[in-house]
């Protein structure tokens, strides 16, 4: 199975990239590609820009990564209760590709991490409600609150309860493919 993993953030020190990279370790028996949204940076979507210049090649490249995958692992950064601008802009451009839904009908394991107690709950709720309309099948969701206290780059998730939850949900996602 081919898995595409990414954080919905363009931060160089993204906690969501750290979480999705750690989560990918639960899928080590499969081919996992972790990509960085910074490699898909495009002008902010605007209808007039699309009419004048068309859809940027990077949007097609991102869509191709999705299409080549069997499963998407996505950990969304929460900015003011919603998606980061970097992620939303890619999402907007990919959604403009004629004849496709943004997530290409792929199953998705959706995650979020945040330094506060809600752990990205607002962005997870928004994505869980919206992504299915754009071709995603949400298999599981996972939230990691108090990231700085619950995660170490050396050991991953420190909170045993949250670590066990992620491991169990990863196993549930894998069962979808059996």
Short mmCIF file of N, CA and C in Angstrom, two decimals:
data_model
loop_
_atom_site.label_atom_id
_atom_site.label_comp_id
_atom_site.label_asym_id
_atom_site.label_seq_id
_atom_site.Cartn_x
_atom_site.Cartn_y
_atom_site.Cartn_z
N UNK A 1 0.85 -1.17 0.00
CA UNK A 1 0.00 0.00 0.00
C UNK A 1 0.89 1.24 0.00
N UNK A 2 0.47 2.25 -0.75
CA UNK A 2 1.20 3.51 -0.80
C UNK A 2 0.45 4.57 0.00
N UNK A 3 1.16 5.20 0.92
CA UNK A 3 0.56 6.17 1.83
C UNK A 3 1.22 7.53 1.62
N UNK A 4 0.40 8.55 1.48
CA UNK A 4 0.87 9.93 1.40
C UNK A 4 0.58 10.60 2.73
N UNK A 5 1.60 11.19 3.35
CA UNK A 5 1.45 11.85 4.65
C UNK A 5 1.92 13.29 4.54
N UNK A 6 1.16 14.19 5.15
CA UNK A 6 1.59 15.59 5.18
C UNK A 6 0.87 16.33 6.30
N UNK A 7 1.49 17.43 6.70
CA UNK A 7 0.89 18.34 7.68
C UNK A 7 0.25 19.48 6.92
N UNK A 8 -0.88 19.95 7.39
CA UNK A 8 -1.55 21.09 6.79
C UNK A 8 -0.96 22.39 7.31
N UNK A 9 0.34 22.52 7.14
CA UNK A 9 1.09 23.66 7.69
C UNK A 9 2.30 23.93 6.81
N UNK A 10 2.71 25.19 6.75
CA UNK A 10 3.96 25.52 6.07
C UNK A 10 5.06 25.92 7.05
N UNK A 11 4.83 25.71 8.32
CA UNK A 11 5.84 26.04 9.33
C UNK A 11 7.03 25.10 9.21
N UNK A 12 8.21 25.66 9.32
CA UNK A 12 9.44 24.86 9.29
C UNK A 12 9.56 23.97 10.52
N UNK A 13 8.90 24.35 11.61
CA UNK A 13 8.95 23.57 12.86
C UNK A 13 7.55 23.08 13.24
N UNK A 14 6.78 22.70 12.26
CA UNK A 14 5.39 22.32 12.45
C UNK A 14 5.21 21.16 13.42
N UNK A 15 4.41 21.37 14.45
CA UNK A 15 4.10 20.27 15.37
C UNK A 15 3.23 19.23 14.66
N UNK A 16 2.45 19.66 13.69
CA UNK A 16 1.62 18.71 12.95
C UNK A 16 2.46 17.86 12.01
N UNK A 17 3.54 18.40 11.49
CA UNK A 17 4.45 17.57 10.69
C UNK A 17 5.13 16.54 11.60
N UNK A 18 5.46 16.95 12.82
CA UNK A 18 6.05 15.99 13.77
C UNK A 18 5.06 14.89 14.10
N UNK A 19 3.78 15.26 14.31
CA UNK A 19 2.77 14.26 14.64
C UNK A 19 2.54 13.31 13.47
N UNK A 20 2.38 13.83 12.25
CA UNK A 20 2.09 12.95 11.11
C UNK A 20 3.29 12.06 10.79
N UNK A 21 4.49 12.56 11.02
CA UNK A 21 5.68 11.74 10.82
C UNK A 21 5.72 10.60 11.84
N UNK A 22 5.39 10.91 13.10
CA UNK A 22 5.32 9.87 14.12
C UNK A 22 4.21 8.87 13.78
N UNK A 23 3.05 9.36 13.39
CA UNK A 23 1.93 8.48 13.04
C UNK A 23 2.30 7.56 11.89
N UNK A 24 3.09 8.06 10.95
CA UNK A 24 3.52 7.24 9.81
C UNK A 24 4.31 6.02 10.26
N UNK A 25 4.95 6.10 11.42
CA UNK A 25 5.73 4.96 11.92
C UNK A 25 4.84 3.75 12.22
N UNK A 26 3.55 3.97 12.43
CA UNK A 26 2.62 2.87 12.66
C UNK A 26 2.22 2.17 11.35
N UNK A 27 2.71 2.70 10.24
CA UNK A 27 2.43 2.14 8.92
C UNK A 27 3.72 1.71 8.22
N UNK A 28 4.73 1.38 9.01
CA UNK A 28 6.08 1.12 8.49
C UNK A 28 6.17 -0.07 7.54
N UNK A 29 5.19 -0.95 7.55
CA UNK A 29 5.21 -2.09 6.63
C UNK A 29 4.75 -1.69 5.23
N UNK A 30 4.40 -0.43 5.06
CA UNK A 30 3.91 0.07 3.78
C UNK A 30 4.82 1.18 3.28
N UNK A 31 4.65 1.54 2.03
CA UNK A 31 5.43 2.63 1.44
C UNK A 31 4.81 3.96 1.85
N UNK A 32 5.53 4.73 2.64
CA UNK A 32 5.03 6.01 3.14
C UNK A 32 5.88 7.14 2.56
N UNK A 33 5.23 8.11 1.96
CA UNK A 33 5.91 9.31 1.48
C UNK A 33 5.39 10.50 2.28
N UNK A 34 6.30 11.19 2.94
CA UNK A 34 5.94 12.39 3.71
C UNK A 34 6.36 13.59 2.88
N UNK A 35 5.39 14.44 2.57
CA UNK A 35 5.69 15.62 1.76
C UNK A 35 5.52 16.89 2.60
N UNK A 36 6.10 17.96 2.11
CA UNK A 36 6.10 19.25 2.78
C UNK A 36 5.30 20.23 1.92
N UNK A 37 4.32 20.90 2.51
CA UNK A 37 3.50 21.85 1.75
C UNK A 37 4.32 23.00 1.17
N UNK A 38 5.48 23.27 1.75
CA UNK A 38 6.32 24.34 1.21
C UNK A 38 6.76 24.07 -0.22
N UNK A 39 6.75 22.82 -0.63
CA UNK A 39 7.13 22.47 -2.00
C UNK A 39 5.97 22.67 -2.99
N UNK A 40 4.82 23.09 -2.47
CA UNK A 40 3.63 23.29 -3.31
C UNK A 40 3.05 24.70 -3.13
N UNK A 41 3.90 25.64 -2.79
CA UNK A 41 3.44 27.01 -2.57
C UNK A 41 3.06 27.67 -3.89
N UNK A 42 1.86 28.22 -3.93
CA UNK A 42 1.32 28.85 -5.13
C UNK A 42 0.75 30.22 -4.78
N UNK A 43 0.50 31.04 -5.80
CA UNK A 43 -0.16 32.32 -5.51
C UNK A 43 -1.52 32.06 -4.85
N UNK A 44 -1.96 32.98 -4.04
CA UNK A 44 -3.27 32.84 -3.40
C UNK A 44 -4.34 32.74 -4.48
N UNK A 45 -5.22 31.75 -4.30
CA UNK A 45 -6.26 31.53 -5.32
C UNK A 45 -7.14 32.77 -5.47
N UNK A 46 -7.40 33.08 -6.73
CA UNK A 46 -8.33 34.15 -7.09
C UNK A 46 -8.89 33.79 -8.47
N UNK A 47 -10.19 33.91 -8.63
CA UNK A 47 -10.84 33.54 -9.89
C UNK A 47 -10.18 34.22 -11.09
N UNK A 48 -9.92 35.52 -10.98
CA UNK A 48 -9.29 36.24 -12.09
C UNK A 48 -7.90 35.68 -12.41
N UNK A 49 -7.19 35.27 -11.39
CA UNK A 49 -5.85 34.67 -11.59
C UNK A 49 -5.98 33.35 -12.35
N UNK A 50 -6.97 32.55 -11.98
CA UNK A 50 -7.19 31.29 -12.68
C UNK A 50 -7.56 31.54 -14.15
N UNK A 51 -8.44 32.50 -14.41
CA UNK A 51 -8.84 32.81 -15.79
C UNK A 51 -7.64 33.29 -16.59
N UNK A 52 -6.83 34.13 -16.00
CA UNK A 52 -5.70 34.73 -16.71
C UNK A 52 -4.55 33.74 -16.92
N UNK A 53 -4.22 32.94 -15.89
CA UNK A 53 -3.02 32.11 -15.95
C UNK A 53 -3.28 30.61 -15.92
N UNK A 54 -4.52 30.23 -15.65
CA UNK A 54 -4.82 28.81 -15.51
C UNK A 54 -4.42 28.30 -14.14
N UNK A 55 -4.56 27.00 -13.95
CA UNK A 55 -4.23 26.37 -12.68
C UNK A 55 -2.73 26.09 -12.66
N UNK A 56 -2.04 26.46 -11.59
CA UNK A 56 -0.59 26.23 -11.53
C UNK A 56 -0.23 24.74 -11.61
N UNK A 57 0.90 24.45 -12.23
CA UNK A 57 1.36 23.06 -12.34
C UNK A 57 1.49 22.40 -10.97
N UNK A 58 1.87 23.18 -9.95
CA UNK A 58 2.02 22.59 -8.61
C UNK A 58 0.71 22.00 -8.08
N UNK A 59 -0.42 22.57 -8.48
CA UNK A 59 -1.71 22.00 -8.07
C UNK A 59 -1.90 20.63 -8.71
N UNK A 60 -1.54 20.51 -9.96
CA UNK A 60 -1.62 19.22 -10.65
C UNK A 60 -0.64 18.21 -10.03
N UNK A 61 0.55 18.70 -9.65
CA UNK A 61 1.54 17.83 -9.02
C UNK A 61 1.04 17.30 -7.67
N UNK A 62 0.41 18.17 -6.89
CA UNK A 62 -0.13 17.77 -5.59
C UNK A 62 -1.26 16.76 -5.80
N UNK A 63 -2.14 17.03 -6.75
CA UNK A 63 -3.24 16.11 -7.05
C UNK A 63 -2.70 14.75 -7.49
N UNK A 64 -1.62 14.75 -8.24
CA UNK A 64 -1.02 13.49 -8.69
C UNK A 64 -0.49 12.68 -7.50
N UNK A 65 0.08 13.35 -6.52
CA UNK A 65 0.54 12.67 -5.29
C UNK A 65 -0.64 11.98 -4.61
N UNK A 66 -1.77 12.68 -4.53
CA UNK A 66 -2.97 12.10 -3.94
C UNK A 66 -3.41 10.89 -4.76
N UNK A 67 -3.48 11.06 -6.08
CA UNK A 67 -3.99 10.00 -6.95
C UNK A 67 -3.11 8.75 -6.92
N UNK A 68 -1.82 8.91 -6.69
CA UNK A 68 -0.90 7.78 -6.64
C UNK A 68 -0.96 7.02 -5.32
N UNK A 69 -1.70 7.54 -4.36
CA UNK A 69 -1.73 6.98 -3.01
C UNK A 69 -2.99 6.16 -2.77
N UNK A 70 -2.87 5.23 -1.82
CA UNK A 70 -4.02 4.44 -1.39
C UNK A 70 -4.66 5.01 -0.13
N UNK A 71 -3.86 5.77 0.64
CA UNK A 71 -4.31 6.32 1.93
C UNK A 71 -3.61 7.65 2.16
N UNK A 72 -4.36 8.59 2.73
CA UNK A 72 -3.79 9.88 3.11
C UNK A 72 -3.75 10.00 4.62
N UNK A 73 -2.58 10.34 5.16
CA UNK A 73 -2.43 10.70 6.57
C UNK A 73 -2.25 12.22 6.58
N UNK A 74 -3.19 12.92 7.18
CA UNK A 74 -3.15 14.39 7.19
C UNK A 74 -3.27 14.87 8.63
N UNK A 75 -2.32 15.71 9.05
CA UNK A 75 -2.40 16.34 10.35
C UNK A 75 -2.52 17.85 10.14
N UNK A 76 -3.66 18.39 10.49
CA UNK A 76 -3.97 19.79 10.20
C UNK A 76 -3.57 20.73 11.32
N UNK A 77 -2.89 21.79 10.94
CA UNK A 77 -2.64 22.88 11.86
C UNK A 77 -3.93 23.68 12.00
N UNK A 78 -4.16 24.20 13.19
CA UNK A 78 -5.35 25.01 13.43
C UNK A 78 -4.94 26.47 13.57
N UNK A 79 -5.45 27.29 12.67
CA UNK A 79 -5.22 28.74 12.72
C UNK A 79 -6.56 29.42 12.90
N UNK A 80 -6.77 30.02 14.04
CA UNK A 80 -8.03 30.71 14.34
C UNK A 80 -9.23 29.80 14.12
N UNK A 81 -9.10 28.55 14.53
CA UNK A 81 -10.21 27.62 14.47
C UNK A 81 -10.43 26.94 13.13
N UNK A 82 -9.55 27.19 12.17
CA UNK A 82 -9.73 26.60 10.85
C UNK A 82 -8.39 26.18 10.25
N UNK A 83 -8.40 25.86 8.95
CA UNK A 83 -7.20 25.42 8.26
C UNK A 83 -6.18 26.55 8.16
N UNK A 84 -4.91 26.18 8.05
CA UNK A 84 -3.89 27.19 7.78
C UNK A 84 -4.08 27.71 6.36
N UNK A 85 -3.66 28.92 6.11
CA UNK A 85 -3.77 29.51 4.78
C UNK A 85 -2.98 28.70 3.77
N UNK A 86 -1.81 28.21 4.15
CA UNK A 86 -0.98 27.42 3.23
C UNK A 86 -1.73 26.19 2.75
N UNK A 87 -2.38 25.47 3.68
CA UNK A 87 -3.13 24.28 3.30
C UNK A 87 -4.37 24.66 2.49
N UNK A 88 -5.13 25.64 2.95
CA UNK A 88 -6.37 26.03 2.28
C UNK A 88 -6.12 26.46 0.86
N UNK A 89 -5.01 27.15 0.61
CA UNK A 89 -4.71 27.61 -0.74
C UNK A 89 -4.45 26.43 -1.69
N UNK A 90 -3.71 25.44 -1.22
CA UNK A 90 -3.47 24.25 -2.06
C UNK A 90 -4.80 23.54 -2.31
N UNK A 91 -5.57 23.38 -1.26
CA UNK A 91 -6.90 22.76 -1.34
C UNK A 91 -7.76 23.51 -2.39
N UNK A 92 -7.75 24.84 -2.32
CA UNK A 92 -8.54 25.64 -3.26
C UNK A 92 -8.10 25.41 -4.71
N UNK A 93 -6.79 25.43 -4.96
CA UNK A 93 -6.29 25.23 -6.32
C UNK A 93 -6.61 23.83 -6.82
N UNK A 94 -6.36 22.81 -6.01
CA UNK A 94 -6.61 21.43 -6.44
C UNK A 94 -8.10 21.23 -6.73
N UNK A 95 -8.96 21.88 -5.94
CA UNK A 95 -10.40 21.74 -6.15
C UNK A 95 -10.86 22.33 -7.48
N UNK A 96 -10.04 23.12 -8.12
CA UNK A 96 -10.38 23.76 -9.39
C UNK A 96 -10.02 22.90 -10.60
N UNK A 97 -9.32 21.80 -10.37
CA UNK A 97 -8.96 20.92 -11.48
C UNK A 97 -10.23 20.25 -11.99
N UNK A 98 -10.48 20.45 -13.25
CA UNK A 98 -11.74 19.97 -13.87
C UNK A 98 -11.85 18.45 -13.75
N UNK A 99 -13.05 18.02 -13.34
CA UNK A 99 -13.37 16.61 -13.31
C UNK A 99 -12.85 15.83 -12.12
N UNK A 100 -12.40 16.52 -11.08
CA UNK A 100 -11.91 15.79 -9.91
C UNK A 100 -12.41 16.43 -8.63
N UNK A 101 -12.49 15.61 -7.62
CA UNK A 101 -12.73 16.11 -6.26
C UNK A 101 -11.35 16.22 -5.62
N UNK A 102 -11.17 17.17 -4.77
CA UNK A 102 -9.84 17.49 -4.23
C UNK A 102 -9.10 16.28 -3.66
N UNK A 103 -9.82 15.40 -2.95
CA UNK A 103 -9.16 14.26 -2.30
C UNK A 103 -9.25 12.97 -3.11
N UNK A 104 -9.76 13.07 -4.33
CA UNK A 104 -9.71 11.97 -5.27
C UNK A 104 -10.35 10.67 -4.82
N UNK A 105 -11.31 10.73 -3.90
CA UNK A 105 -11.97 9.51 -3.45
C UNK A 105 -11.14 8.67 -2.51
N UNK A 106 -10.12 9.25 -1.91
CA UNK A 106 -9.19 8.49 -1.07
C UNK A 106 -9.65 8.40 0.38
N UNK A 107 -9.30 7.28 1.04
CA UNK A 107 -9.51 7.19 2.49
C UNK A 107 -8.48 8.07 3.20
N UNK A 108 -8.92 8.66 4.32
CA UNK A 108 -8.08 9.62 5.04
C UNK A 108 -8.09 9.31 6.54
N UNK A 109 -6.90 9.35 7.13
CA UNK A 109 -6.75 9.34 8.58
C UNK A 109 -6.38 10.77 8.93
N UNK A 110 -7.31 11.46 9.58
CA UNK A 110 -7.20 12.89 9.83
C UNK A 110 -6.78 13.14 11.27
N UNK A 111 -5.77 13.99 11.44
CA UNK A 111 -5.22 14.29 12.76
C UNK A 111 -5.05 15.80 12.95
N UNK A 112 -4.81 16.17 14.19
CA UNK A 112 -4.43 17.54 14.52
C UNK A 112 -3.70 17.53 15.85
N UNK A 113 -2.78 18.44 15.99
CA UNK A 113 -2.07 18.66 17.25
C UNK A 113 -2.09 20.16 17.52
N UNK A 114 -2.11 20.49 18.80
CA UNK A 114 -2.08 21.90 19.19
C UNK A 114 -1.46 22.01 20.57
N UNK A 115 -0.92 23.17 20.89
CA UNK A 115 -0.33 23.34 22.22
C UNK A 115 -1.36 23.45 23.33
N UNK A 116 -2.61 23.71 23.01
CA UNK A 116 -3.66 23.88 24.01
C UNK A 116 -4.45 22.61 24.28
N UNK A 117 -5.43 22.74 25.16
CA UNK A 117 -6.20 21.58 25.64
C UNK A 117 -7.15 20.99 24.60
N UNK A 118 -7.54 21.78 23.57
CA UNK A 118 -8.50 21.26 22.58
C UNK A 118 -7.83 20.46 21.47
N UNK A 119 -6.52 20.57 21.32
CA UNK A 119 -5.79 19.74 20.38
C UNK A 119 -6.23 19.86 18.93
N UNK A 120 -6.64 21.03 18.52
CA UNK A 120 -7.07 21.21 17.14
C UNK A 120 -8.48 20.72 16.87
N UNK A 121 -9.30 20.65 17.91
CA UNK A 121 -10.66 20.12 17.77
C UNK A 121 -11.49 20.89 16.73
N UNK A 122 -11.32 22.20 16.66
CA UNK A 122 -12.13 22.99 15.72
C UNK A 122 -11.78 22.67 14.27
N UNK A 123 -10.49 22.57 13.96
CA UNK A 123 -10.10 22.26 12.58
C UNK A 123 -10.48 20.83 12.22
N UNK A 124 -10.39 19.91 13.18
CA UNK A 124 -10.82 18.53 12.92
C UNK A 124 -12.32 18.48 12.62
N UNK A 125 -13.11 19.22 13.38
CA UNK A 125 -14.55 19.25 13.14
C UNK A 125 -14.86 19.84 11.76
N UNK A 126 -14.18 20.92 11.41
CA UNK A 126 -14.40 21.55 10.10
C UNK A 126 -14.02 20.60 8.97
N UNK A 127 -12.88 19.95 9.10
CA UNK A 127 -12.42 19.04 8.05
C UNK A 127 -13.28 17.79 7.95
N UNK A 128 -13.68 17.26 9.09
CA UNK A 128 -14.53 16.06 9.09
C UNK A 128 -15.87 16.34 8.41
N UNK A 129 -16.37 17.55 8.59
CA UNK A 129 -17.63 17.94 7.95
C UNK A 129 -17.45 18.25 6.46
N UNK A 130 -16.31 18.83 6.09
CA UNK A 130 -16.13 19.33 4.72
C UNK A 130 -15.50 18.32 3.76
N UNK A 131 -14.45 17.61 4.21
CA UNK A 131 -13.67 16.78 3.30
C UNK A 131 -14.49 15.74 2.53
N UNK A 132 -15.49 15.09 3.13
CA UNK A 132 -16.27 14.11 2.36
C UNK A 132 -16.93 14.70 1.11
N UNK A 133 -17.31 15.97 1.14
CA UNK A 133 -17.89 16.62 -0.04
C UNK A 133 -16.86 16.76 -1.15
N UNK A 134 -15.58 16.70 -0.79
CA UNK A 134 -14.49 16.86 -1.76
C UNK A 134 -13.74 15.55 -1.99
N UNK A 135 -14.44 14.43 -1.79
CA UNK A 135 -13.89 13.15 -2.18
C UNK A 135 -13.04 12.43 -1.17
N UNK A 136 -13.16 12.75 0.10
CA UNK A 136 -12.41 12.04 1.15
C UNK A 136 -13.35 11.12 1.92
N UNK A 137 -12.85 9.96 2.26
CA UNK A 137 -13.55 9.07 3.17
C UNK A 137 -12.78 9.09 4.47
N UNK A 138 -13.31 9.73 5.49
CA UNK A 138 -12.62 9.85 6.77
C UNK A 138 -12.76 8.53 7.51
N UNK A 139 -11.63 7.84 7.69
CA UNK A 139 -11.64 6.56 8.38
C UNK A 139 -11.53 6.72 9.89
N UNK A 140 -10.70 7.65 10.32
CA UNK A 140 -10.46 7.90 11.75
C UNK A 140 -10.01 9.34 11.91
N UNK A 141 -10.14 9.84 13.14
CA UNK A 141 -9.58 11.13 13.52
C UNK A 141 -8.81 10.95 14.82
N UNK A 142 -7.82 11.81 15.01
CA UNK A 142 -7.01 11.77 16.23
C UNK A 142 -6.57 13.18 16.57
N UNK A 143 -6.67 13.51 17.85
CA UNK A 143 -6.29 14.83 18.33
C UNK A 143 -5.25 14.69 19.44
N UNK A 144 -4.19 15.47 19.34
CA UNK A 144 -3.18 15.48 20.40
C UNK A 144 -3.13 16.87 21.03
N UNK A 145 -3.75 17.02 22.21
CA UNK A 145 -3.70 18.30 22.92
C UNK A 145 -2.38 18.46 23.68
N UNK A 146 -2.13 19.64 24.17
CA UNK A 146 -0.93 19.94 24.97
C UNK A 146 0.31 19.31 24.33
N UNK A 147 0.50 19.60 23.04
CA UNK A 147 1.57 18.97 22.28
C UNK A 147 2.92 19.05 22.97
N UNK A 148 3.28 20.21 23.46
CA UNK A 148 4.61 20.40 24.04
C UNK A 148 4.85 19.53 25.27
N UNK A 149 3.79 19.20 26.01
CA UNK A 149 3.91 18.33 27.17
C UNK A 149 3.78 16.85 26.80
N UNK A 150 3.07 16.57 25.70
CA UNK A 150 2.74 15.19 25.34
C UNK A 150 3.57 14.59 24.22
N UNK A 151 4.57 15.33 23.73
CA UNK A 151 5.34 14.82 22.59
C UNK A 151 6.82 15.16 22.74
N UNK A 152 7.64 14.22 22.38
CA UNK A 152 9.08 14.47 22.32
C UNK A 152 9.59 13.99 20.98
N UNK A 153 10.50 14.73 20.38
CA UNK A 153 11.02 14.34 19.07
C UNK A 153 11.74 13.00 19.14
N UNK A 154 12.32 12.69 20.27
CA UNK A 154 13.04 11.43 20.45
C UNK A 154 12.09 10.25 20.63
N UNK A 155 11.04 10.42 21.45
CA UNK A 155 10.18 9.30 21.83
C UNK A 155 8.78 9.34 21.24
N UNK A 156 8.41 10.42 20.58
CA UNK A 156 7.05 10.53 20.03
C UNK A 156 6.06 10.92 21.11
N UNK A 157 4.88 10.34 21.07
CA UNK A 157 3.83 10.68 22.04
C UNK A 157 4.20 10.09 23.40
N UNK A 158 4.29 10.95 24.40
CA UNK A 158 4.68 10.56 25.75
C UNK A 158 3.50 10.08 26.58
N UNK A 159 2.34 10.67 26.37
CA UNK A 159 1.14 10.30 27.10
C UNK A 159 0.72 8.90 26.64
N UNK A 160 0.80 7.94 27.52
CA UNK A 160 0.54 6.54 27.16
C UNK A 160 -0.87 6.32 26.63
N UNK A 161 -1.84 7.01 27.21
CA UNK A 161 -3.22 6.87 26.76
C UNK A 161 -3.39 7.36 25.32
N UNK A 162 -2.80 8.52 25.01
CA UNK A 162 -2.89 9.08 23.66
C UNK A 162 -2.08 8.23 22.67
N UNK A 163 -0.95 7.73 23.10
CA UNK A 163 -0.12 6.87 22.24
C UNK A 163 -0.90 5.59 21.89
N UNK A 164 -1.54 4.99 22.88
CA UNK A 164 -2.33 3.78 22.66
C UNK A 164 -3.52 4.08 21.73
N UNK A 165 -4.12 5.25 21.91
CA UNK A 165 -5.24 5.64 21.05
C UNK A 165 -4.79 5.75 19.59
N UNK A 166 -3.65 6.41 19.36
CA UNK A 166 -3.14 6.55 17.99
C UNK A 166 -2.81 5.18 17.40
N UNK A 167 -2.22 4.33 18.20
CA UNK A 167 -1.86 2.99 17.73
C UNK A 167 -3.13 2.19 17.37
N UNK A 168 -4.14 2.26 18.21
CA UNK A 168 -5.40 1.54 17.96
C UNK A 168 -6.10 2.09 16.71
N UNK A 169 -6.12 3.39 16.57
CA UNK A 169 -6.77 3.98 15.40
C UNK A 169 -6.00 3.67 14.12
N UNK A 170 -4.69 3.60 14.21
CA UNK A 170 -3.88 3.21 13.05
C UNK A 170 -4.21 1.79 12.64
N UNK A 171 -4.37 0.91 13.62
CA UNK A 171 -4.73 -0.48 13.33
C UNK A 171 -6.11 -0.56 12.69
N UNK A 172 -7.05 0.25 13.15
CA UNK A 172 -8.38 0.30 12.56
C UNK A 172 -8.30 0.76 11.10
N UNK A 173 -7.48 1.75 10.83
CA UNK A 173 -7.30 2.24 9.46
C UNK A 173 -6.75 1.12 8.57
N UNK A 174 -5.77 0.40 9.06
CA UNK A 174 -5.18 -0.69 8.28
C UNK A 174 -6.21 -1.79 8.00
N UNK A 175 -7.12 -2.03 8.93
CA UNK A 175 -8.16 -3.06 8.73
C UNK A 175 -9.06 -2.70 7.54
N UNK A 176 -9.21 -1.44 7.25
CA UNK A 176 -10.02 -0.99 6.13
C UNK A 176 -9.52 -1.60 4.82
N UNK A 177 -8.22 -1.86 4.74
CA UNK A 177 -7.61 -2.36 3.50
C UNK A 177 -7.52 -3.88 3.43
N UNK A 178 -8.02 -4.57 4.45
CA UNK A 178 -7.93 -6.03 4.44
C UNK A 178 -9.20 -6.67 3.94
#
